[in-house]
Each structure stands twice: as C-alpha cells, then as structure tokens.
Short mmCIF file of C-alpha atoms and ligand atoms in Angstrom, two decimals:
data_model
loop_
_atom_site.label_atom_id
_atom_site.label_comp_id
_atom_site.label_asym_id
_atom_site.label_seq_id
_atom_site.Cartn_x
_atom_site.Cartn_y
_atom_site.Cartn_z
CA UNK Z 1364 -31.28 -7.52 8.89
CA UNK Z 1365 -34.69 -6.42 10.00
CA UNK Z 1366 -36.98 -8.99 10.34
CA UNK Z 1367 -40.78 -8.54 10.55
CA UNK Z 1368 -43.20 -11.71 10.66
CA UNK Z 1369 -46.33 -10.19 9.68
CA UNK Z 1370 -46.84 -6.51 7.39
CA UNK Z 1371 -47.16 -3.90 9.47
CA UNK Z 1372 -49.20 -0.97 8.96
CA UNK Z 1373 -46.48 1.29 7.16
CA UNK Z 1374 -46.08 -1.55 4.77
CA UNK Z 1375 -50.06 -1.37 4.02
CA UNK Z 1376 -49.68 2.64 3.75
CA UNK Z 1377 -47.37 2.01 0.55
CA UNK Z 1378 -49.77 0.40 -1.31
CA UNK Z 1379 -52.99 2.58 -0.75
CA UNK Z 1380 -50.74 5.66 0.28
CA UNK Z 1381 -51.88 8.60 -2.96
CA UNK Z 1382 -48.32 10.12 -2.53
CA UNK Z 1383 -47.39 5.94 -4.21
CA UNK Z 1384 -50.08 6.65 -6.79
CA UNK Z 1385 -48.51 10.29 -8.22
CA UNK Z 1386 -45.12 8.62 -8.11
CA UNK Z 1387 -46.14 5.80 -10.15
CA UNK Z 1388 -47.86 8.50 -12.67
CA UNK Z 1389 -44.58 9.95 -12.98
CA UNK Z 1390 -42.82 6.53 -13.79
CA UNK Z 1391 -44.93 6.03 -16.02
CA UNK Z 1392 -44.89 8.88 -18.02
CA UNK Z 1393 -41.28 8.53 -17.64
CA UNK Z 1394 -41.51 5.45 -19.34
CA UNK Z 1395 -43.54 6.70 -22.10
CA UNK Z 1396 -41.28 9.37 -23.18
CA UNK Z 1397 -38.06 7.22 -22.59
CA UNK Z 1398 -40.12 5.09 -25.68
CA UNK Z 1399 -40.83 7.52 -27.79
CA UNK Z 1400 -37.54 9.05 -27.87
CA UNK Z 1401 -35.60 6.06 -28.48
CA UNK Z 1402 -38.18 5.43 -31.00
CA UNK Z 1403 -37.90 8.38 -32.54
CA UNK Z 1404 -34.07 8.74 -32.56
CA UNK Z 1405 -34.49 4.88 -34.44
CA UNK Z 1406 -33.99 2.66 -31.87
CA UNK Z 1407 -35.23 -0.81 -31.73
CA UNK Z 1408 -35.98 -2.14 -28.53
CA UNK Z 1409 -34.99 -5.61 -27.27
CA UNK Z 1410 -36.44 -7.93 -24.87
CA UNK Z 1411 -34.87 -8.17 -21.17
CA UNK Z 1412 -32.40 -11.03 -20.46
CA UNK Z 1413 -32.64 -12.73 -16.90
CA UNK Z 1414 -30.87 -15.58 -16.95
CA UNK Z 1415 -27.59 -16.34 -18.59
CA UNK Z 1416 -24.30 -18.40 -18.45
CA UNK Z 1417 -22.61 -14.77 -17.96
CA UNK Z 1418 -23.31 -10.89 -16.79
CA UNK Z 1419 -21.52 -7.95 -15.82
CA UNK Z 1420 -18.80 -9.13 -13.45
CA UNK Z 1421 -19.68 -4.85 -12.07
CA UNK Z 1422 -15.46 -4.80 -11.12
CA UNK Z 1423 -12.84 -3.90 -10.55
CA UNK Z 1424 -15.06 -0.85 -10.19
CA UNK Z 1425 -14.56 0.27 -6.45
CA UNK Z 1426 -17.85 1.31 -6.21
CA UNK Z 1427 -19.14 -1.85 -6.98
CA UNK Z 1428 -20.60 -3.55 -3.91
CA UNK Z 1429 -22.40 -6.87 -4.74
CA UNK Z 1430 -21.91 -9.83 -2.29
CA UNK Z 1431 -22.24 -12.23 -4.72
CA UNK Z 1432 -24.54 -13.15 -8.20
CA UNK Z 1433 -27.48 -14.40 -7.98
CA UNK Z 1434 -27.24 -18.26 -9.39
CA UNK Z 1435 -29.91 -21.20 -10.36
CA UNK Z 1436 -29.11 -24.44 -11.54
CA UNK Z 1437 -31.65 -25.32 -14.53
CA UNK Z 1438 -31.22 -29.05 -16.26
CA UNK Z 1439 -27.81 -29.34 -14.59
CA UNK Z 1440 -26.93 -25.57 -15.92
CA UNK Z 1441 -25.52 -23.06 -14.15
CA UNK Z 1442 -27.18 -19.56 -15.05
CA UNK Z 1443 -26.82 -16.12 -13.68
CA UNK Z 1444 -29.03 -13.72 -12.84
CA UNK Z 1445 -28.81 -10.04 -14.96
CA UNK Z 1446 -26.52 -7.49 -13.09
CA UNK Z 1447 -26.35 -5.70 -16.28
CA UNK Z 1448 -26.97 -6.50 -20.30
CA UNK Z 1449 -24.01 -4.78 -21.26
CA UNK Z 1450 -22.54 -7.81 -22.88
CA UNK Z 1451 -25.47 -8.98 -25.11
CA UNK Z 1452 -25.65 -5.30 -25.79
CA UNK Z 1453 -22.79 -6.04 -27.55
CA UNK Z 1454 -23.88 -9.15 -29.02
CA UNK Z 1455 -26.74 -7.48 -29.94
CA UNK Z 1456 -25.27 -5.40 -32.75
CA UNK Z 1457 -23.43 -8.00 -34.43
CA UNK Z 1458 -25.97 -7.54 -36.97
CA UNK Z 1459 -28.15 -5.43 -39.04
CA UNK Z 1460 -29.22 -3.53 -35.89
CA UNK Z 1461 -27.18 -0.85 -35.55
CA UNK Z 1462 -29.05 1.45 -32.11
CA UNK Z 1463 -30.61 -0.64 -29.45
CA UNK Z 1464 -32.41 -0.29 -25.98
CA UNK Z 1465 -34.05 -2.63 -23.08
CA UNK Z 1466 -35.75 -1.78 -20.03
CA UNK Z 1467 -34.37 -4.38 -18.39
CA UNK Z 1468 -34.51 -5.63 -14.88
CA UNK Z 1469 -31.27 -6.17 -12.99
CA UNK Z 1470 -30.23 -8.06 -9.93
CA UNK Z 1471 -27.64 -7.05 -7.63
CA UNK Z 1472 -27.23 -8.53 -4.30
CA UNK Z 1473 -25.71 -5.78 -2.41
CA UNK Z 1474 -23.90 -5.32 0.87
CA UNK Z 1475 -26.39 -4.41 3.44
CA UNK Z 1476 -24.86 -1.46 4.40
CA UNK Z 1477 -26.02 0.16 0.87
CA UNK Z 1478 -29.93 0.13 1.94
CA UNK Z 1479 -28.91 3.40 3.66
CA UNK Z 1480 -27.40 5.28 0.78
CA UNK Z 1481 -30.73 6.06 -0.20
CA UNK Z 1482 -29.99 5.38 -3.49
CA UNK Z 1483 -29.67 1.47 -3.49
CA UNK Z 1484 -31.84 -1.34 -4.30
CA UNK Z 1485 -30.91 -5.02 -5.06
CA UNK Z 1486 -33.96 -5.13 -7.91
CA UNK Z 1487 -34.14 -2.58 -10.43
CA UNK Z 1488 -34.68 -1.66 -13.64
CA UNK Z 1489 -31.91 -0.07 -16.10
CA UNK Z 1490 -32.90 1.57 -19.03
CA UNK Z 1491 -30.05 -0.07 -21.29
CA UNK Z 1492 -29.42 1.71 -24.72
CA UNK Z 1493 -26.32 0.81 -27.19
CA UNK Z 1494 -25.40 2.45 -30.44
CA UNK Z 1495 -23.31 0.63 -33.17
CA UNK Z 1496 -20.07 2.63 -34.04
CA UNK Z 1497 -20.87 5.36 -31.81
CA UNK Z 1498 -18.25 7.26 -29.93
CA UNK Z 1499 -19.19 9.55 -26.18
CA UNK Z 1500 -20.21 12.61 -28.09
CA UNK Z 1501 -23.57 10.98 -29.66
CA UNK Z 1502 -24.52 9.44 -26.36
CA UNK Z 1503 -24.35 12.86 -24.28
CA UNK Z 1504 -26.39 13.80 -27.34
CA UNK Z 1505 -29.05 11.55 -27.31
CA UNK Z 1506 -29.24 11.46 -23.39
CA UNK Z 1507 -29.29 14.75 -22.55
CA UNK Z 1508 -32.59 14.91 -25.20
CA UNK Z 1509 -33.90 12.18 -23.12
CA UNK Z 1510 -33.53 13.76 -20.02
CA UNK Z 1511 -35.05 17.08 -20.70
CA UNK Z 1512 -37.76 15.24 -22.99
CA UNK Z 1513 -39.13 13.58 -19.61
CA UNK Z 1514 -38.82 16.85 -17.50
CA UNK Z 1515 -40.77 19.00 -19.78
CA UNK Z 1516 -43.44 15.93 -19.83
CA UNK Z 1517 -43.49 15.41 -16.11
CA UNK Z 1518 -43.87 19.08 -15.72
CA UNK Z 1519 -46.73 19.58 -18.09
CA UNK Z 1520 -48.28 16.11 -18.28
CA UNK Z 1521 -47.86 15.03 -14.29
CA UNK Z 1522 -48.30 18.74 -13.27
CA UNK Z 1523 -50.76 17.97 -10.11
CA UNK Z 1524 -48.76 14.95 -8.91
CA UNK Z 1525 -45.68 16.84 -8.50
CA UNK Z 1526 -47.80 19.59 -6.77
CA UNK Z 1527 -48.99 16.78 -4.44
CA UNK Z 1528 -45.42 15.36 -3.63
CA UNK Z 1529 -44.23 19.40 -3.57
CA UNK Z 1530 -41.81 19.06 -5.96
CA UNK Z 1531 -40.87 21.36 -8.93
CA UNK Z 1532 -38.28 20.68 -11.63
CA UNK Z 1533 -36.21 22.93 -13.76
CA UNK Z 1534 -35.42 22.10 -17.40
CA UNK Z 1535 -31.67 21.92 -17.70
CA UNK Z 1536 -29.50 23.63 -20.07
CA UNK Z 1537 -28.17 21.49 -23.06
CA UNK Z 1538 -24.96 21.13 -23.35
CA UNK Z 1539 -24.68 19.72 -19.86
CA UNK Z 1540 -21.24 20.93 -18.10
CA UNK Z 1541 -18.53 18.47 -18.35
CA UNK Z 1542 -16.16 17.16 -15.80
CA UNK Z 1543 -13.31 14.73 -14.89
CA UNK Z 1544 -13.20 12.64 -12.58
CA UNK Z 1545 -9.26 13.75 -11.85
CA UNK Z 1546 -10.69 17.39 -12.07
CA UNK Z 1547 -13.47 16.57 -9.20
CA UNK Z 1548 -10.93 14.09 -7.13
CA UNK Z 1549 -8.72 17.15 -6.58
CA UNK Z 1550 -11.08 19.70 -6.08
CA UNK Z 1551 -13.38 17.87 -3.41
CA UNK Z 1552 -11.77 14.39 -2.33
CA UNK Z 1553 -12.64 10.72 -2.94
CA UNK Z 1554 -16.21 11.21 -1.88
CA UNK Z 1555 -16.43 13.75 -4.98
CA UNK Z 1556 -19.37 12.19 -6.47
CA UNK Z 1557 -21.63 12.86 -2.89
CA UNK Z 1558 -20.45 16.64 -3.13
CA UNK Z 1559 -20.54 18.17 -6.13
CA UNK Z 1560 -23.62 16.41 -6.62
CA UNK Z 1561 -24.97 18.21 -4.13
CA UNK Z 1562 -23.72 21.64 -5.55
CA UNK Z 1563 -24.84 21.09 -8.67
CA UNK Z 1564 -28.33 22.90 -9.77
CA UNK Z 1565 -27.98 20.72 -13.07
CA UNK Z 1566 -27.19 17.50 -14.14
CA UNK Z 1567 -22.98 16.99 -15.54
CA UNK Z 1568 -21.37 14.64 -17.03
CA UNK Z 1569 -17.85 13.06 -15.39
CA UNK Z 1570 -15.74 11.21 -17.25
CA UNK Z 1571 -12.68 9.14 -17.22
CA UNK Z 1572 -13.39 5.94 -14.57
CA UNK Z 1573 -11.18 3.05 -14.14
CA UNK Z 1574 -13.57 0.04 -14.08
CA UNK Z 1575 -14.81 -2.71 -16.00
CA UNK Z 1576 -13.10 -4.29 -18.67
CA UNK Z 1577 -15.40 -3.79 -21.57
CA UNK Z 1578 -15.26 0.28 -20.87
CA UNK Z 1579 -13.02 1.39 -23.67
CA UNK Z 1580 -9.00 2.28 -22.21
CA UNK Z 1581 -8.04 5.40 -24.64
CA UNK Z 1582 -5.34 4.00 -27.18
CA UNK Z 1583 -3.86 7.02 -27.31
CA UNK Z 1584 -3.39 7.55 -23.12
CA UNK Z 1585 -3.11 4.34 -21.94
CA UNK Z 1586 -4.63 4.81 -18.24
CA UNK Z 1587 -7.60 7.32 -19.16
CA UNK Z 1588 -10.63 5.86 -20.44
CA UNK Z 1589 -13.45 7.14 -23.16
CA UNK Z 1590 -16.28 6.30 -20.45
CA UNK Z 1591 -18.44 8.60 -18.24
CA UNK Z 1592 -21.66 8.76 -15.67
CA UNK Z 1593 -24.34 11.31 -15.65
CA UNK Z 1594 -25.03 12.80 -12.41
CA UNK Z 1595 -28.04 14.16 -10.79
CA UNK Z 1596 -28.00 17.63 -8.87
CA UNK Z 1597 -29.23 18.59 -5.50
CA UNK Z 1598 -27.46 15.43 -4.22
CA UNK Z 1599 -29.16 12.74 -5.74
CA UNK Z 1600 -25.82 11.28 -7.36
CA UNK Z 1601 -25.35 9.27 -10.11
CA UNK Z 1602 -28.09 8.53 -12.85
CA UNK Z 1603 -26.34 6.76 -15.45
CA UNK Z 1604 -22.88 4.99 -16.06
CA UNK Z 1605 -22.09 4.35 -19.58
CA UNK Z 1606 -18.94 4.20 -22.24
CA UNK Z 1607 -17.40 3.54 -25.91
CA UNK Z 1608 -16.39 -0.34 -25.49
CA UNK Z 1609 -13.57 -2.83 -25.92
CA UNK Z 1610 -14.26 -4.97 -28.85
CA UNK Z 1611 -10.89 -6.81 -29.89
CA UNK Z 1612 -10.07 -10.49 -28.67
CA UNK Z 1613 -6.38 -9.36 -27.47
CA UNK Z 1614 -7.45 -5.67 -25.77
CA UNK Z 1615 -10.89 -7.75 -24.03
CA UNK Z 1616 -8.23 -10.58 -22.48
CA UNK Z 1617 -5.63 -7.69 -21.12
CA UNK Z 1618 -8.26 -6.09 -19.53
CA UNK Z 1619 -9.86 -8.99 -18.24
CA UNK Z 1620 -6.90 -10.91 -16.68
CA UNK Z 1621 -5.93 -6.97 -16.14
CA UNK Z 1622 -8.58 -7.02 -13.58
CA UNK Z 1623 -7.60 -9.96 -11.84
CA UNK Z 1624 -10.31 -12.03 -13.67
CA UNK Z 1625 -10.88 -15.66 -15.15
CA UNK Z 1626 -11.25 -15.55 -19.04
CA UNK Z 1627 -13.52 -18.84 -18.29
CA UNK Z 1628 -16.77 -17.43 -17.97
CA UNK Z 1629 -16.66 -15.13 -21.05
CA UNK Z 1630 -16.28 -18.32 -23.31
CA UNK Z 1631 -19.02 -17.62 -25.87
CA UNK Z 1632 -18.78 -13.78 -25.33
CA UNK Z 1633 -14.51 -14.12 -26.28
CA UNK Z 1634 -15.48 -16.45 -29.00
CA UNK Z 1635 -17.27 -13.98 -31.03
CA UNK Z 1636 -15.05 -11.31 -30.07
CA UNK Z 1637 -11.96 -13.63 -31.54
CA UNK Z 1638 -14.05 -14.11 -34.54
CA UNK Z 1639 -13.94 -10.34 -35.06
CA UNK Z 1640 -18.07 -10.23 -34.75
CA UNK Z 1641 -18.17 -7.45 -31.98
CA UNK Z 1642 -17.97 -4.08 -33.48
CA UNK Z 1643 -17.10 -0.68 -32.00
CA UNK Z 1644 -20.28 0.98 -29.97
CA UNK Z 1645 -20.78 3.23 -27.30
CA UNK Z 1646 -24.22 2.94 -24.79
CA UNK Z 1647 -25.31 3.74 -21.57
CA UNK Z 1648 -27.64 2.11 -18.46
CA UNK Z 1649 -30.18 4.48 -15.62
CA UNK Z 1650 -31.94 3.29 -13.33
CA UNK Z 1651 -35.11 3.99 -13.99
CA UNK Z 1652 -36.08 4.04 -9.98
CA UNK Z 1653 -33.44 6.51 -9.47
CA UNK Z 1654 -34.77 8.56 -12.08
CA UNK Z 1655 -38.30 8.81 -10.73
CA UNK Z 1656 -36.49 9.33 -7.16
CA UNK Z 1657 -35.23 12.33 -8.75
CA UNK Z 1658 -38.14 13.71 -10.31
CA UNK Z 1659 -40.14 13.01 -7.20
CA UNK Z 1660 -37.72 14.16 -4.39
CA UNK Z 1661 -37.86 11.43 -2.64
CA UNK Z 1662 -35.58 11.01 0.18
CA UNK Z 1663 -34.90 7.63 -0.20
CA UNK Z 1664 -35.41 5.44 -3.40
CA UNK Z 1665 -37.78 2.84 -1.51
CA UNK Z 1666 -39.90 5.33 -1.40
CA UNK Z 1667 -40.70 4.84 -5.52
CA UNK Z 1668 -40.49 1.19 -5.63
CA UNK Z 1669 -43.86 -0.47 -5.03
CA UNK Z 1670 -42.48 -4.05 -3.84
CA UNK Z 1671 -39.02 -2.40 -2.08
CA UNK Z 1672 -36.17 -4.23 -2.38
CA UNK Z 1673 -33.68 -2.40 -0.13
CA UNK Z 1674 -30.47 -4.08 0.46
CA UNK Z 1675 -30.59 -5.15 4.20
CA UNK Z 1676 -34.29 -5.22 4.66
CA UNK Z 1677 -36.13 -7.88 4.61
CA UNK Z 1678 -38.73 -8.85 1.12
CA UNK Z 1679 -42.63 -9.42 2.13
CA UNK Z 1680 -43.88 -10.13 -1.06
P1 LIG R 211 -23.89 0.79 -13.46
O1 LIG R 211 -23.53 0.45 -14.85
O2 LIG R 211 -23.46 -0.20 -12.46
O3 LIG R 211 -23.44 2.17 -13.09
O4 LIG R 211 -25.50 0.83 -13.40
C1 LIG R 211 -26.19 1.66 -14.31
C2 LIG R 211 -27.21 2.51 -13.62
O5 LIG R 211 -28.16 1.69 -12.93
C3 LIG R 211 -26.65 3.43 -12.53
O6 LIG R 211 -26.11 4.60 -13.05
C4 LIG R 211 -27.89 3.67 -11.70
O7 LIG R 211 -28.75 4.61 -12.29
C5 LIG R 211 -28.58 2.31 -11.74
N1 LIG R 211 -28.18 1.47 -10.58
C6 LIG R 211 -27.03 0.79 -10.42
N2 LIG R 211 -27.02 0.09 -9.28
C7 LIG R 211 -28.21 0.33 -8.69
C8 LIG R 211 -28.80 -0.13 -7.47
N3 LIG R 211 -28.19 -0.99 -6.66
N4 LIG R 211 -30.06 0.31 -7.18
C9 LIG R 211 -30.71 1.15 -8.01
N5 LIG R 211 -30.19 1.60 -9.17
C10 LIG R 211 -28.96 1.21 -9.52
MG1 LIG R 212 -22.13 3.30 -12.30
#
C-alpha cells in the first residue's frame, strides 16, 4: 500500500485543479438527467441503504474481487455495509410500487491489485433502478434512453467543459448491438470484455453471465441466464450489470446452496420470498463514477472522484 503522512502537492492539485471542476459539471448534469428520466419514465426514487443485516454476497461471479464486507457492530448487532441494494430492490416492490431507483452508495473492499484497472474504486455510487414484472427487453429500453439522454445533455449543456478536458462524444445508435457472452468468449478469449470493449465505437449489450444467485437461470435452458451488462466503447469496459431475478423460495435456495453459500444470512430476505411476497422484476446498477469517467476520458477513474478511494491507496480524508 502506499503510504503518505502528510498531502502532498498532487493531492492539493485535485481539489483546486479546473480540469476537477468541468468533471464535476458533467456529474452533475449527469445526475440531473439520470432524475428526470427516471422521473419521467414513472419512477419513484428510494432512499440509499448503508447498513444492513445482509447485501449482495457479489459471487460466485468470477469477476468479483472483494476481500471481505465491510462490518460494524451497533447495540450488539452485526450490520453490513451496502455492496449492492439489489435485495431490498426486491423488497422494495412488494408493494404498490411497481418501478424504482436509488443513487446509492456502495462499499466494496477490493483486492489491491484492482486500483490499477483504472476502473476500480472501493466507494462508489450505483445508480440502482428495478422494475416490477419487467423482463430484459424493457430495461435495454429504458437504459439505452438514459444513456443517450445524458450524452445529448453533456454535449449541449457541458459543451465548454468537455472542450476543456478535450473530449467529444458521439450519440449512439438505439437499438444498441447485442452480444453473448459465449459469442464474445469464442471470438476473443476470457479477457473478452477488455477487447471488444476496446473495438467497440458504441456501447453493446452482453448477455448470458453465470453469477449471483438472484440473476434469473432461464427455465427453459437450464445453464443460460436472462441477465446482461452494458459495456462502454473505446475500452472503458463495463457500465452496468443488471438482470430479470429469482423470486421463488425453492429456485432462491438451489441457487444459493448452488453457489456454495449459507442460506443463514438471507433469513428475513427467504422469509418473504417463502411467503410468496417477492414478485418477478428485472433492474439494473452503473456506477455513476464510471459513467462520468466515460464521458470525461479520463484515464483512470480517480481521476473523477473528488475524495479517491482507489483500492490499494491509501484514504487522506
Ligand atoms: P455489479 O452489479 O457488481 O456489476 O455493479 C454494478 C455497477 O457498478 C457496475 O457495472 C459498475 O458500473 C459499477 N461498479 C461495480 N464495482 C465497482 C467498483 N469497484 N468501482 C467503481 N464502480 C463499480
Ligand atoms: Mg458487473
């Protein structure tokens, strides 16, 4: 880990530096539209959760790398720190509400190596949407209007802070191309996401990913699942991960203990679910730093994050 005692003078240069002050223009213009779209498209937004008895376990997905969760003891509780809302997502349409969102900040303490990748941070924020008896098609909808909503308002609205940061962005093509993984695994390898990322002129969806249990397992082709990621051209990888969901008791356990995991900790979660209170949905989570790291150019995300916290380097306030 690097270790510095005092701030040094590149540290002071990110907070007065003006190429900081366009990229936090663009965030948050990128946070204005991301509002008024999911307003518009009748979302209603929810309030963050930080602390809970459970979160995303984020495996058996291999690209998960998280060294552990982040814990407190409260009152002789055990709580958790947010890796991802995904399960009160859920939760969260048990009742009248039927499309949901949270900018929501997520912590995941991960391996060191990952504060080179450029694209990892162990604080973030996800932009965390869920729709109530939704199936893939309506979220590629609804995200690819997101997406090319905040391009066309960067462009126009943050038109002299790209100039400053010398970046210009095209407006991508709706539908957006469509992959699978298997398809991209053949064609360029294991490390398929890294290269035909950097291919790409325009953002594509990829779907099919063995991971966490709550991503839905199709019924009808047991091994292939109805889940996906969105990823960024000129090689700035993945921007979302999303999928239609496991709901039912018996098909939640299967793919828990599937996975080599403890029902224990899903005890209130599994409750409801046995209950038959979870209902069919489909949603999606991006990063809202790798978004901006995107529309900026930035070579590595640190560069968009006002307080960095890079995996491996060391926090100064
Ligand atoms: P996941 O469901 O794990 O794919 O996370 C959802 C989204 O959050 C990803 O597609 C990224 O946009 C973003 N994300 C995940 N992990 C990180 C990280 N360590 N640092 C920054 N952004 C992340
Ligand atoms: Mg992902």
């Amino acid at each position: 880990m690097k270790l510095l005692c005092t701030i040094d003078f590149m540290e002071i240069k990110r907070y007065t530096d003006e190429r900081m002050a366009s990229t936090l223009k663009i965030q948050s213009c990128v946070l204005e539209t991301v509002h008024r779209v999911f307003r518009e498209e009748g979302f209603t937004q929810i309030m963050p959760v930080i602390l809970s008895t459970t979160t995303d376990p984020l495996g058996p997905d291999p690209s998960a790398s998280t060294i552990k969760k982040g814990e407190i003891e409260y009152l002789g509780q055990k709580l958790v720190l947010t890796q991802s809302m995904i399960l009160h997502k859920q939760m969260a349409l048990m009742g009248k509400l039927s499309k949901i969102f949270a900018v929501s900040p997520c912590i995941r303490l991960e391996t060191p190596d990952r504060g080179a990748t450029g694209r990892h941070l162990f604080e973030f924020s996800q932009v965390d949407f869920e729709l109530g008896g939704a199936v893939m098609a309506d979220v590629f909808g609804l995200m690819e209007e997101v997406l090319c909503e905040v391009l066309k308002d960067v462009k126009t609205k943050c038109h002299r802070d790209l100039t400053l940061l010398g970046r210009s962005l095209l407006v991508p093509t709706i539908p957006f191309k469509r992959f699978t993984t298997h398809e991209l695994k053949e064609k360029y390898g294991d490390d398929w996401e890294a290269s035909a990322s950097k291919l790409a002129k325009e953002p594509f969806w990829v779907l099919c990913h063995e991971r966490e249990f709550y991503d839905r397992e199709d019924p009808k082709r047991p091994g292939h699942f109805l889940d996906y990621d969105l990823i960024y051209p000129e090689g700035f990888g993945e921007a979302l991960s999303g999928g239609e969901r496991e709901w039912e008791f018996d098909r939640l356990v299967k793919r828990i203990t599937g996975g080599g995991k403890s029902t224990e900790e899903y005890g209130t979660y599994l409750d409801l679910a046995k209950k038959g209170k979870l209902r069919p949905s489909a949603g999606g989570g991006f990063g809202v730093e790798r978004l901006v790291r995107f529309l900026t150019g930035a070579k590595h995300i640190k560069q968009v994050q006002l307080f960095p916290r890079v995996p491996g380097e060391e926090v100064h306030i």
